[in-house]
Amino acid sequence: MPDVTTADAVIHPGAAREQDRGAPVVHIDRLSIALPQGGDRQYAIDRVSFKLFPGEMLCVVGESGSGKSMSANALMGLLPEAVRVAEGRILLDGKDIVTLPPEALYAIRGRRVAMIFQEPMSALNPLMKVSAQIEEVFEAHGLLKPRARKERALALLAEVGLPDPLRAADSYPFQLSGGQRQRVMIAMALALEPEVLVADEPTTALDVTTQAQILALIKGLQTTRNMAVMFITHDFGVVAEIADYVTVMQLGRIVEQGTADEVLFSPQHPYTKKLIAAIPRVGQGMAGTTSREPLLTVENLSKTYRSGGGLFSRPRSVQAVKDVSFQLGRGETLGIVGESGSGKSSVGRCLVRLQDPDAGRVLLGGHDMAHLKGTELRAMRRRMQMIFQDPYSSLNPREKVGRIIASGPIAYGEDERKALARAAGLLEMVGLDAKGADRFPHEFSGGQRQRIGIARALALEPEIIIADEAVSALDVSIQAQILDLLDQLKKDLDLSLVFITHDLRVAAKICDRVLVMQKGEVVESGTGAAIFGAPKHAYTRSLIEAIPGRAKEALMTA
């Protein structure tokens, strides 16, 4: 299949089987992309070669910084200004698009090669209705009359499986769920019937059932439209679900390449083995600790969100949490799992009083956190701290990391010099260099920023940590490191964890007990082994069955 010059690359026999596949629609040939001077390496990608064939799915796999997204951006002609193609070719039906002027690239983009981006909320215009954004694709290329554009937009929304295309067409992006927004992005990408579809981590932030739906949709469209699909991911579970061929990248170079079965079931390169080994297995569900005395007791917790309403309309009401009750033992990890909208994050926010519950009690050390106010609430809050999903947006970009970590203790009256010194120690505790205290958040990687978020949560010496989707946006290997870190900190500091996640594989790895939530209610609870080994509720079974790559999990070797 490719001509790979990297000395340690593993090329399986299946990678070169082209006799039955015809001519490639895309051939990336010995491509090198130079980074600006002063970077951590000279090339973003270094002498990379691979081919895309009609009707086939090529998964490009690797961690952040591996060069997989840079390869896609080069194919789309969307390289950043300071980055350039140093050598090599990108052949589209035999024509080198690297040498094309911007206006020629513009004509190709969307019509022949289209892209689905990772975060649809960022890629969609928040001020335009969905139909108008799809119609704009046709208008930009001078295609169709206004009425025909509307009809085509509606047909595309129906094709990508939106349950009510008319309502979706008349909605703004924020009025749709994450999965629905991703379907809109796919509809826009399909509008001009491209030969090649590039999907850049399109399911990373989605819950397992929505992820399964989007993967099935892309795979089905690939088959029915005979498209070549380049699917970028860091998750080998996704690869197992959809890939025909696999290219594994590390630090800008291809290290292994072959058919999906060759790479998944007989990986040869140490890096590939490491990525596969980092996938949490559902079979790792723990039997559960022998819990000591209950540290936190939650009784009949309820929360309803209300919005809208006026002279001629009734307010909208959604009961996000319905009579939720549970106990958290000292030193225990309790997982709360479910799809988006299940109420799991609302439970976490109610526990730490980032929002007030409507009813119920949250008992910690004999105090009801749900009803405390003022100085009493402030005093109790330090006993229960939170780690957020997106560490970058939760860290002040204008503050140095040491100050961010120390700000909590300083607010509670601790001497500033002492708090800053302790912040450096906390950085070392979470596996970072103490010198990082003098750097800003943007100078760290995503995994490092999450470690900083953990250090900040530990600064007030809490008894309970609420981790809300704390690893959902991380590469699988970095995810594994953060999970191991949390587990070790729990043991070393005698912490209790409430771990909120939509990823059941993650819950199986770290949680002693698990609550499964659906539409605000707990539908099943038990030890990790019981929930994942013998689920009783149909909803729990559906979540487990939706895990990508589940059917091939037992065959993967590390």
PDB file of N, CA and C in Angstrom, residues 338-382:
ATOM      1  N   GLY A 338     -23.976   6.993  32.294  1.00  0.00           N
ATOM      2  CA  GLY A 338     -25.206   7.186  31.532  1.00  0.00           C
ATOM      3  C   GLY A 338     -24.932   8.048  30.322  1.00  0.00           C
ATOM      4  N   GLU A 339     -25.921   8.150  29.454  1.00  0.00           N
ATOM      5  CA  GLU A 339     -25.794   8.970  28.256  1.00  0.00           C
ATOM      6  C   GLU A 339     -25.858  10.460  28.611  1.00  0.00           C
ATOM      7  N   SER A 340     -25.565  11.300  27.625  1.00  0.00           N
ATOM      8  CA  SER A 340     -25.772  12.738  27.793  1.00  0.00           C
ATOM      9  C   SER A 340     -27.248  12.976  28.089  1.00  0.00           C
ATOM     10  N   GLY A 341     -27.526  13.824  29.070  1.00  0.00           N
ATOM     11  CA  GLY A 341     -28.902  14.093  29.451  1.00  0.00           C
ATOM     12  C   GLY A 341     -29.455  13.132  30.482  1.00  0.00           C
ATOM     13  N   SER A 342     -28.624  12.206  30.975  1.00  0.00           N
ATOM     14  CA  SER A 342     -29.109  11.246  31.965  1.00  0.00           C
ATOM     15  C   SER A 342     -29.200  11.852  33.363  1.00  0.00           C
ATOM     16  N   GLY A 343     -28.529  12.984  33.584  1.00  0.00           N
ATOM     17  CA  GLY A 343     -28.579  13.647  34.886  1.00  0.00           C
ATOM     18  C   GLY A 343     -27.347  13.441  35.736  1.00  0.00           C
ATOM     19  N   LYS A 344     -26.360  12.708  35.219  1.00  0.00           N
ATOM     20  CA  LYS A 344     -25.194  12.374  36.048  1.00  0.00           C
ATOM     21  C   LYS A 344     -24.371  13.610  36.435  1.00  0.00           C
ATOM     22  N   SER A 345     -24.143  14.521  35.488  1.00  0.00           N
ATOM     23  CA  SER A 345     -23.381  15.732  35.810  1.00  0.00           C
ATOM     24  C   SER A 345     -24.175  16.661  36.722  1.00  0.00           C
ATOM     25  N   SER A 346     -25.498  16.675  36.577  1.00  0.00           N
ATOM     26  CA  SER A 346     -26.333  17.485  37.470  1.00  0.00           C
ATOM     27  C   SER A 346     -26.213  16.996  38.907  1.00  0.00           C
ATOM     28  N   VAL A 347     -26.122  15.675  39.097  1.00  0.00           N
ATOM     29  CA  VAL A 347     -25.903  15.135  40.441  1.00  0.00           C
ATOM     30  C   VAL A 347     -24.592  15.664  41.003  1.00  0.00           C
ATOM     31  N   GLY A 348     -23.519  15.609  40.207  1.00  0.00           N
ATOM     32  CA  GLY A 348     -22.221  16.089  40.671  1.00  0.00           C
ATOM     33  C   GLY A 348     -22.246  17.554  41.049  1.00  0.00           C
ATOM     34  N   ARG A 349     -22.910  18.382  40.245  1.00  0.00           N
ATOM     35  CA  ARG A 349     -22.959  19.817  40.543  1.00  0.00           C
ATOM     36  C   ARG A 349     -23.792  20.102  41.785  1.00  0.00           C
ATOM     37  N   CYS A 350     -24.824  19.297  42.005  1.00  0.00           N
ATOM     38  CA  CYS A 350     -25.627  19.462  43.226  1.00  0.00           C
ATOM     39  C   CYS A 350     -24.832  19.066  44.471  1.00  0.00           C
ATOM     40  N   LEU A 351     -23.993  18.050  44.342  1.00  0.00           N
ATOM     41  CA  LEU A 351     -23.213  17.595  45.495  1.00  0.00           C
ATOM     42  C   LEU A 351     -22.287  18.700  45.998  1.00  0.00           C
ATOM     43  N   VAL A 352     -21.612  19.409  45.084  1.00  0.00           N
ATOM     44  CA  VAL A 352     -20.672  20.449  45.506  1.00  0.00           C
ATOM     45  C   VAL A 352     -21.327  21.829  45.565  1.00  0.00           C
ATOM     46  N   ARG A 353     -22.637  21.862  45.332  1.00  0.00           N
ATOM     47  CA  ARG A 353     -23.431  23.091  45.396  1.00  0.00           C
ATOM     48  C   ARG A 353     -23.001  24.123  44.367  1.00  0.00           C
ATOM     49  N   LEU A 354     -22.580  23.650  43.169  1.00  0.00           N
ATOM     50  CA  LEU A 354     -22.453  24.578  42.056  1.00  0.00           C
ATOM     51  C   LEU A 354     -23.833  24.958  41.549  1.00  0.00           C
ATOM     52  N   GLN A 355     -24.816  24.156  41.897  1.00  0.00           N
ATOM     53  CA  GLN A 355     -26.215  24.501  41.692  1.00  0.00           C
ATOM     54  C   GLN A 355     -27.003  23.933  42.868  1.00  0.00           C
ATOM     55  N   ASP A 356     -28.108  24.577  43.196  1.00  0.00           N
ATOM     56  CA  ASP A 356     -28.903  24.179  44.352  1.00  0.00           C
ATOM     57  C   ASP A 356     -29.921  23.113  43.969  1.00  0.00           C
ATOM     58  N   PRO A 357     -29.962  21.992  44.709  1.00  0.00           N
ATOM     59  CA  PRO A 357     -31.010  21.001  44.448  1.00  0.00           C
ATOM     60  C   PRO A 357     -32.371  21.530  44.870  1.00  0.00           C
ATOM     61  N   ASP A 358     -33.433  21.000  44.271  1.00  0.00           N
ATOM     62  CA  ASP A 358     -34.791  21.401  44.642  1.00  0.00           C
ATOM     63  C   ASP A 358     -35.276  20.655  45.886  1.00  0.00           C
ATOM     64  N   ALA A 359     -34.781  19.446  46.060  1.00  0.00           N
ATOM     65  CA  ALA A 359     -35.205  18.630  47.197  1.00  0.00           C
ATOM     66  C   ALA A 359     -34.130  17.605  47.501  1.00  0.00           C
ATOM     67  N   GLY A 360     -34.196  17.025  48.691  1.00  0.00           N
ATOM     68  CA  GLY A 360     -33.264  15.984  49.083  1.00  0.00           C
ATOM     69  C   GLY A 360     -32.186  16.496  50.022  1.00  0.00           C
ATOM     70  N   ARG A 361     -31.366  15.555  50.499  1.00  0.00           N
ATOM     71  CA  ARG A 361     -30.305  15.888  51.442  1.00  0.00           C
ATOM     72  C   ARG A 361     -28.974  15.319  50.945  1.00  0.00           C
ATOM     73  N   VAL A 362     -27.889  16.059  51.228  1.00  0.00           N
ATOM     74  CA  VAL A 362     -26.522  15.633  50.930  1.00  0.00           C
ATOM     75  C   VAL A 362     -25.758  15.712  52.244  1.00  0.00           C
ATOM     76  N   LEU A 363     -25.643  14.584  52.930  1.00  0.00           N
ATOM     77  CA  LEU A 363     -25.103  14.552  54.289  1.00  0.00           C
ATOM     78  C   LEU A 363     -23.621  14.224  54.272  1.00  0.00           C
ATOM     79  N   LEU A 364     -22.824  15.146  54.788  1.00  0.00           N
ATOM     80  CA  LEU A 364     -21.382  14.977  54.901  1.00  0.00           C
ATOM     81  C   LEU A 364     -20.966  15.374  56.311  1.00  0.00           C
ATOM     82  N   GLY A 365     -20.493  14.387  57.056  1.00  0.00           N
ATOM     83  CA  GLY A 365     -20.074  14.666  58.435  1.00  0.00           C
ATOM     84  C   GLY A 365     -21.181  15.244  59.297  1.00  0.00           C
ATOM     85  N   GLY A 366     -22.417  14.772  59.105  1.00  0.00           N
ATOM     86  CA  GLY A 366     -23.539  15.253  59.898  1.00  0.00           C
ATOM     87  C   GLY A 366     -24.123  16.568  59.437  1.00  0.00           C
ATOM     88  N   HIS A 367     -23.563  17.181  58.400  1.00  0.00           N
ATOM     89  CA  HIS A 367     -24.066  18.449  57.869  1.00  0.00           C
ATOM     90  C   HIS A 367     -24.769  18.201  56.533  1.00  0.00           C
ATOM     91  N   ASP A 368     -25.881  18.886  56.312  1.00  0.00           N
ATOM     92  CA  ASP A 368     -26.628  18.750  55.059  1.00  0.00           C
ATOM     93  C   ASP A 368     -26.141  19.811  54.074  1.00  0.00           C
ATOM     94  N   MET A 369     -25.267  19.396  53.162  1.00  0.00           N
ATOM     95  CA  MET A 369     -24.698  20.322  52.185  1.00  0.00           C
ATOM     96  C   MET A 369     -25.763  20.970  51.305  1.00  0.00           C
ATOM     97  N   ALA A 370     -26.889  20.295  51.137  1.00  0.00           N
ATOM     98  CA  ALA A 370     -27.928  20.803  50.240  1.00  0.00           C
ATOM     99  C   ALA A 370     -28.595  22.065  50.779  1.00  0.00           C
ATOM    100  N   HIS A 371     -28.479  22.297  52.094  1.00  0.00           N
ATOM    101  CA  HIS A 371     -29.205  23.425  52.677  1.00  0.00           C
ATOM    102  C   HIS A 371     -28.313  24.409  53.434  1.00  0.00           C
ATOM    103  N   LEU A 372     -26.999  24.171  53.443  1.00  0.00           N
ATOM    104  CA  LEU A 372     -26.101  25.107  54.105  1.00  0.00           C
ATOM    105  C   LEU A 372     -25.973  26.392  53.298  1.00  0.00           C
ATOM    106  N   LYS A 373     -25.680  27.485  53.998  1.00  0.00           N
ATOM    107  CA  LYS A 373     -25.494  28.777  53.341  1.00  0.00           C
ATOM    108  C   LYS A 373     -24.317  29.511  53.959  1.00  0.00           C
ATOM    109  N   GLY A 374     -23.821  30.520  53.227  1.00  0.00           N
ATOM    110  CA  GLY A 374     -22.818  31.434  53.760  1.00  0.00           C
ATOM    111  C   GLY A 374     -21.557  30.755  54.236  1.00  0.00           C
ATOM    112  N   THR A 375     -21.097  31.146  55.425  1.00  0.00           N
ATOM    113  CA  THR A 375     -19.819  30.652  55.941  1.00  0.00           C
ATOM    114  C   THR A 375     -19.851  29.160  56.226  1.00  0.00           C
ATOM    115  N   GLU A 376     -21.016  28.618  56.600  1.00  0.00           N
ATOM    116  CA  GLU A 376     -21.113  27.179  56.855  1.00  0.00           C
ATOM    117  C   GLU A 376     -20.879  26.382  55.572  1.00  0.00           C
ATOM    118  N   LEU A 377     -21.504  26.834  54.493  1.00  0.00           N
ATOM    119  CA  LEU A 377     -21.318  26.168  53.207  1.00  0.00           C
ATOM    120  C   LEU A 377     -19.867  26.292  52.756  1.00  0.00           C
ATOM    121  N   ARG A 378     -19.290  27.459  52.921  1.00  0.00           N
ATOM    122  CA  ARG A 378     -17.912  27.694  52.505  1.00  0.00           C
ATOM    123  C   ARG A 378     -16.954  26.778  53.261  1.00  0.00           C
ATOM    124  N   ALA A 379     -17.202  26.612  54.546  1.00  0.00           N
ATOM    125  CA  ALA A 379     -16.340  25.753  55.350  1.00  0.00           C
ATOM    126  C   ALA A 379     -16.437  24.294  54.924  1.00  0.00           C
ATOM    127  N   MET A 380     -17.628  23.848  54.550  1.00  0.00           N
ATOM    128  CA  MET A 380     -17.833  22.456  54.173  1.00  0.00           C
ATOM    129  C   MET A 380     -17.340  22.164  52.753  1.00  0.00           C
ATOM    130  N   ARG A 381     -17.333  23.184  51.906  1.00  0.00           N
ATOM    131  CA  ARG A 381     -16.975  22.966  50.502  1.00  0.00           C
ATOM    132  C   ARG A 381     -15.548  22.468  50.327  1.00  0.00           C
ATOM    133  N   ARG A 382     -14.659  22.847  51.238  1.00  0.00           N
ATOM    134  CA  ARG A 382     -13.274  22.423  51.085  1.00  0.00           C
ATOM    135  C   ARG A 382     -13.117  20.921  51.284  1.00  0.00           C
TER     136      ARG A 382
END
